[in-house]
Short mmCIF file of C-alpha atoms in Angstrom, two decimals:
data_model
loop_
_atom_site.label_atom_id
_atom_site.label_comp_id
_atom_site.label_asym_id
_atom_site.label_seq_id
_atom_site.Cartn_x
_atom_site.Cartn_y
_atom_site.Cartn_z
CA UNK I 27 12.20 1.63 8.82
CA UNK I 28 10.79 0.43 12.17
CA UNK I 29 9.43 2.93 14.89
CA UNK I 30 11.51 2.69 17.20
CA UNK I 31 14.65 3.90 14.69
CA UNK I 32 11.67 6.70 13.59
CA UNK I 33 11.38 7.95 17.32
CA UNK I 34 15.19 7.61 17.95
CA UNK I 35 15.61 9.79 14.90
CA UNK I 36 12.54 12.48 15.67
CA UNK I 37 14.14 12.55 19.16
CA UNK I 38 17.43 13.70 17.43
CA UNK I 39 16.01 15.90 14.83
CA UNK I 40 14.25 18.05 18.25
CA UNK I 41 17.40 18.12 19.84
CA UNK I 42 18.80 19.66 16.93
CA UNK I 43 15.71 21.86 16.06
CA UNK I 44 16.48 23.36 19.80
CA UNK I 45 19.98 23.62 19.49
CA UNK I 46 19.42 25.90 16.03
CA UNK I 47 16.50 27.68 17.67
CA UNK I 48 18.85 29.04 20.55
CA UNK I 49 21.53 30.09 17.56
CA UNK I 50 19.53 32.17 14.77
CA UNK I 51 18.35 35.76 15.09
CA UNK I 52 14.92 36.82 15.71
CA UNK I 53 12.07 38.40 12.78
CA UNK I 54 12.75 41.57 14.13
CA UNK I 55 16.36 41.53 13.79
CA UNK I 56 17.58 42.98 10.72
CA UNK I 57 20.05 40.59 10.07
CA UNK I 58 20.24 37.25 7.42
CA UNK I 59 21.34 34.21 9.27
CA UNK I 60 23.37 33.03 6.46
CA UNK I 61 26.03 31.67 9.57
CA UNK I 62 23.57 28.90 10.16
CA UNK I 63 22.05 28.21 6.60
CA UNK I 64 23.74 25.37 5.56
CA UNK I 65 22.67 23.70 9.19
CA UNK I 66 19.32 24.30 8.93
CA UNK I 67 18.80 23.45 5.42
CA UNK I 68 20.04 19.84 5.92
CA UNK I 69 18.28 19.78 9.45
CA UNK I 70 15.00 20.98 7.32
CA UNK I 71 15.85 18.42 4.69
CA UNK I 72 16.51 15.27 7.17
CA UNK I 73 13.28 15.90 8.56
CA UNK I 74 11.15 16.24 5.58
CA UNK I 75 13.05 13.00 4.20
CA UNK I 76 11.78 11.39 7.59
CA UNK I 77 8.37 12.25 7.64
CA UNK I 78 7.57 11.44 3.87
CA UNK I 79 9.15 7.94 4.45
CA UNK I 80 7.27 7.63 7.57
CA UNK I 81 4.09 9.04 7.15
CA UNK I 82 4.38 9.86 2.86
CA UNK I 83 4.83 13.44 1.22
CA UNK I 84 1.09 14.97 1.43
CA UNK I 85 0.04 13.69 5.19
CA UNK I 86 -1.04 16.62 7.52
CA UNK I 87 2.67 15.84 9.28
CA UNK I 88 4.65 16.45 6.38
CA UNK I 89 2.38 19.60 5.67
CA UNK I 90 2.56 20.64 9.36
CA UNK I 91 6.53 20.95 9.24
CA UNK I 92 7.18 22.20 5.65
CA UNK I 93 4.68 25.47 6.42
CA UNK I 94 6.24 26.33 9.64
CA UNK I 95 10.25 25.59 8.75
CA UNK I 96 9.73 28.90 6.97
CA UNK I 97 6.86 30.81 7.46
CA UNK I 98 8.45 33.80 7.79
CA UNK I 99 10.91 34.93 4.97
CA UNK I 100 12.62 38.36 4.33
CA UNK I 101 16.29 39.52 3.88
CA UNK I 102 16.98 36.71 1.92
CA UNK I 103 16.56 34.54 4.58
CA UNK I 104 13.81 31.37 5.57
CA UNK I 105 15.33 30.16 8.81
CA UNK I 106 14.40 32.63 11.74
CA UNK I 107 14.10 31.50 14.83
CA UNK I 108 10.65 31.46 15.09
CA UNK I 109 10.60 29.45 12.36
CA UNK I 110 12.87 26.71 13.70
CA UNK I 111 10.89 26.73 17.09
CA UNK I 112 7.55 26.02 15.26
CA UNK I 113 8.98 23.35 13.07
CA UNK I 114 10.32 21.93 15.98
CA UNK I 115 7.46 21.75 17.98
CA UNK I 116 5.72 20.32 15.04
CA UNK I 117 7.94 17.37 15.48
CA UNK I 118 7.34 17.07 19.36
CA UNK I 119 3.81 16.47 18.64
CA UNK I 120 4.55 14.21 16.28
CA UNK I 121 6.79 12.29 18.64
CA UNK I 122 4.70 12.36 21.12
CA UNK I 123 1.84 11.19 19.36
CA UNK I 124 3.84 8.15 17.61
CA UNK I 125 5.88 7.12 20.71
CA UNK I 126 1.87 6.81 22.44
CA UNK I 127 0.53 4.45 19.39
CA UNK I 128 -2.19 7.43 18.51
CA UNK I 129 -0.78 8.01 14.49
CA UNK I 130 -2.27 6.17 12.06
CA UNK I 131 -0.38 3.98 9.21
CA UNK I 132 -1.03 6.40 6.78
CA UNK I 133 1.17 5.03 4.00
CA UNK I 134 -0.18 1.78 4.67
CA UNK I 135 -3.82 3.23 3.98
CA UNK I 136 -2.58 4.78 1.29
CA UNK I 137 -1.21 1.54 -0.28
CA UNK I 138 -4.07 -0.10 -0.10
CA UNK I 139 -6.45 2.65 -1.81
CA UNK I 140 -4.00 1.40 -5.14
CA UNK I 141 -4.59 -2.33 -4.39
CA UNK I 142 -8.31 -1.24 -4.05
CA UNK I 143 -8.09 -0.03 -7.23
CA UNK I 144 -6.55 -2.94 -8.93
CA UNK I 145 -8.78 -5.32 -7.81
CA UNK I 146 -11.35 -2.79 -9.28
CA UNK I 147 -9.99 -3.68 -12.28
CA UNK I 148 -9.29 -7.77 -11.84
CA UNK I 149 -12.70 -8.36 -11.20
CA UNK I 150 -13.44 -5.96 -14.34
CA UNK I 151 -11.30 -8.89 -16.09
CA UNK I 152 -13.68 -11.33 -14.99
CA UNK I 153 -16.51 -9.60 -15.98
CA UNK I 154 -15.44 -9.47 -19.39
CA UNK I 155 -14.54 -12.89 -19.96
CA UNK I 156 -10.28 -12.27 -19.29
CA UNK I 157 -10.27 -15.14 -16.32
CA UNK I 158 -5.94 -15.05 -16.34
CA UNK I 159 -5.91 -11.34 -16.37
CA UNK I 160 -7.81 -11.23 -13.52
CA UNK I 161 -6.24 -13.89 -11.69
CA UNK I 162 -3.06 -12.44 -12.35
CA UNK I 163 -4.00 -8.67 -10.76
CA UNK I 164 -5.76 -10.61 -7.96
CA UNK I 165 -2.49 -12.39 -7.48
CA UNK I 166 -0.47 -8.95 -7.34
CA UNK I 167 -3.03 -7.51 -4.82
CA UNK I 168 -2.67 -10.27 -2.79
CA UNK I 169 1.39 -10.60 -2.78
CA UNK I 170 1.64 -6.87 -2.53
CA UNK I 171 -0.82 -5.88 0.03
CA UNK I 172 0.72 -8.85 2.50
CA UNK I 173 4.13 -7.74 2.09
CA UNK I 174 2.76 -4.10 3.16
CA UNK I 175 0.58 -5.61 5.82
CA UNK I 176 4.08 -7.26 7.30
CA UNK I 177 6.23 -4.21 7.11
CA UNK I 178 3.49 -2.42 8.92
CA UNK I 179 3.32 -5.12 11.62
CA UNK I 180 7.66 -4.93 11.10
CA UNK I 181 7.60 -8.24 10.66
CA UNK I 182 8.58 -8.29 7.38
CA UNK I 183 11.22 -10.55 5.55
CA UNK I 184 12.76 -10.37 2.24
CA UNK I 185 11.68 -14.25 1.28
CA UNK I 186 9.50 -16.14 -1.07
CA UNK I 187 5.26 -15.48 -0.01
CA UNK I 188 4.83 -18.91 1.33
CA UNK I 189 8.01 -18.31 4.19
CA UNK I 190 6.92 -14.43 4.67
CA UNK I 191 2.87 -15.68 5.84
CA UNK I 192 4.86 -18.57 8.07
CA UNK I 193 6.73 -16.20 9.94
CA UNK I 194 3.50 -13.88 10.52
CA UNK I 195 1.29 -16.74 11.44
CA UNK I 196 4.84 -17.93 14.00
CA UNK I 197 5.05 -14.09 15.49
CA UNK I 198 1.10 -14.42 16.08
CA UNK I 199 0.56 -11.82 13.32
CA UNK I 200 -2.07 -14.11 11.60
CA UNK I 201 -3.68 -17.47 12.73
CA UNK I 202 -3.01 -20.65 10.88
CA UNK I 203 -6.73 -21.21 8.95
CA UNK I 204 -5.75 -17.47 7.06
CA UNK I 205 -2.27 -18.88 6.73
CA UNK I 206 -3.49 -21.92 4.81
CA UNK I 207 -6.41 -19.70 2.75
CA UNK I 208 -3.30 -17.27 1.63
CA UNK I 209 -1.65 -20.08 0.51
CA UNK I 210 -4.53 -21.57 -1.23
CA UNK I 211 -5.58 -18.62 -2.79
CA UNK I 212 -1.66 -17.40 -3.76
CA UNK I 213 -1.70 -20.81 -5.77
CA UNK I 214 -4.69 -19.81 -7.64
CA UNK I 215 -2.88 -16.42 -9.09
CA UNK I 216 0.30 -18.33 -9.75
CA UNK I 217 -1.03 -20.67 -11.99
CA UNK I 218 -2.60 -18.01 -13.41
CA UNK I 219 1.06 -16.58 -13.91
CA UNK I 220 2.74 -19.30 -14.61
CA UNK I 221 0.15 -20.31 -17.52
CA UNK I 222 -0.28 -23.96 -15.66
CA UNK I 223 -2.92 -26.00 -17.42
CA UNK I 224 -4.88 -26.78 -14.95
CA UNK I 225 -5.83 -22.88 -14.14
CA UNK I 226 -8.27 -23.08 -17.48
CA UNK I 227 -9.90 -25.99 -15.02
CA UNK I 228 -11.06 -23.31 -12.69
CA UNK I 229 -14.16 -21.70 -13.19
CA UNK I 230 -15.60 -18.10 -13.37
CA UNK I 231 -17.40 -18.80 -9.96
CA UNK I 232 -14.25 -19.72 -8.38
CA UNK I 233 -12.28 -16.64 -9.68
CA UNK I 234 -14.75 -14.63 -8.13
CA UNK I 235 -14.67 -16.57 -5.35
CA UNK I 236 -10.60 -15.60 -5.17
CA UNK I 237 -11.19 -12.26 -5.84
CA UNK I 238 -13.57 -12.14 -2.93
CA UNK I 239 -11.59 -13.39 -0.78
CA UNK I 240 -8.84 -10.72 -1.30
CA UNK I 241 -10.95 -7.99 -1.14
CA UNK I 242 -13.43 -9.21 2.53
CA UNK I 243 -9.80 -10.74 3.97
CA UNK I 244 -7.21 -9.28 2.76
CA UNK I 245 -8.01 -5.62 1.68
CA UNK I 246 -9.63 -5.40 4.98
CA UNK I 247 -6.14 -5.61 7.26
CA UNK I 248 -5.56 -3.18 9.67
#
């Protein structure tokens, strides 16, 4: 999901946040809004879907807006209106801070604490001997964290590694020496996947060498 369908839908999801606001009754009214439930349940539920996709399920965002949709509750009832007019204007700053570029990719950081933690245990491989295993897990990081890296950038495609880095290095994303050392490198886990005889060819040096190049060059996009 690019940002500009995000913002189009945040920009939707306040207008309707607004329009519910001006409908349901106030804490000190002793009345449940059961009228409007069903509306702001699935208004409620549309933006927590958004900002778990966008931003994942335990950012500060997602937090922000699930503790103020209903922080008051009595009669039965979750959705007052100053419920709806805090949740809402959790979602204005959230617009407002995505629509000027100040939100970090916090899935994609997220991501790439797992890849971290796979190449952890590739170059544990190595260490013991297991050069395939880790050329294989270096090979995963690598595929994996590029693919993130381009939806990020929303440049990714839904094609084979080798078309996905040309179109990043065409759209100026990266430059063509990185193009060819992906390649290079992406050649080294696949013939440690694809058991070709001449990966037992490579030495223990040059694994590490691989794996060092995924974790100072590729780990290390932003």
């Amino acid at each position: 999901m690019n940002e500009a369908l995000i913002l189009k839908e945040l920009k939707a999801l306040i207008k309707e946040g607004n329009e519910l606001k001006s409908k349901l009754k106030d804490w000190n009214v002793n009345v449940v809004n059961s009228l409007y439930y069903q509306d702001a349940k699935r208004w409620e539920g549309k933006a927590k879907n958004l900002l778990k996709v966008r931003f994942g399920q335990f950012s500060v965002f997602h937090d922000d807006f699930a503790s103020e949709s209903y922080s008051h509750y009595e009669n039965g009832c979750r959705y007052y209106r100053e419920n709806i007019a805090k949740a809402t204007g959790v979602l204005e700053y959230i617009y407002d801070a995505l629509s000027k570029g100040l939100v970090d990719d916090l899935f994609y950081k997220k991501e790439l604490v797992i890849f971290l933690d796979m190449h952890k245990q590739a170059e544990e491989f190595l260490k013991q001997g297991y050069k395939r295993p880790a050329a294989i897990y270096g090979r995963i990081v690598l595929e994996t964290t590029i693919k993130e890296y381009a939806k990020k950038m929303e440049a990714f495609e839904d094609v084979k590694f080798d078309q996905l880095i040309i179109k990043l290095r065409q759209k100026g994303i990266i430059h063509e020496p990185f193009e060819t050392s992906l390649r290079a490198n992406y050649k080294i886990g696949s013939m440690a996947a694809h058991a070709d005889d001449n990966f037992e060819k490579l030495t223990d040096s040059e694994i590490r060498e691989f794996l060092g190049f995924i974790r100072d060059k590729v780990l290390t996009l932003e």
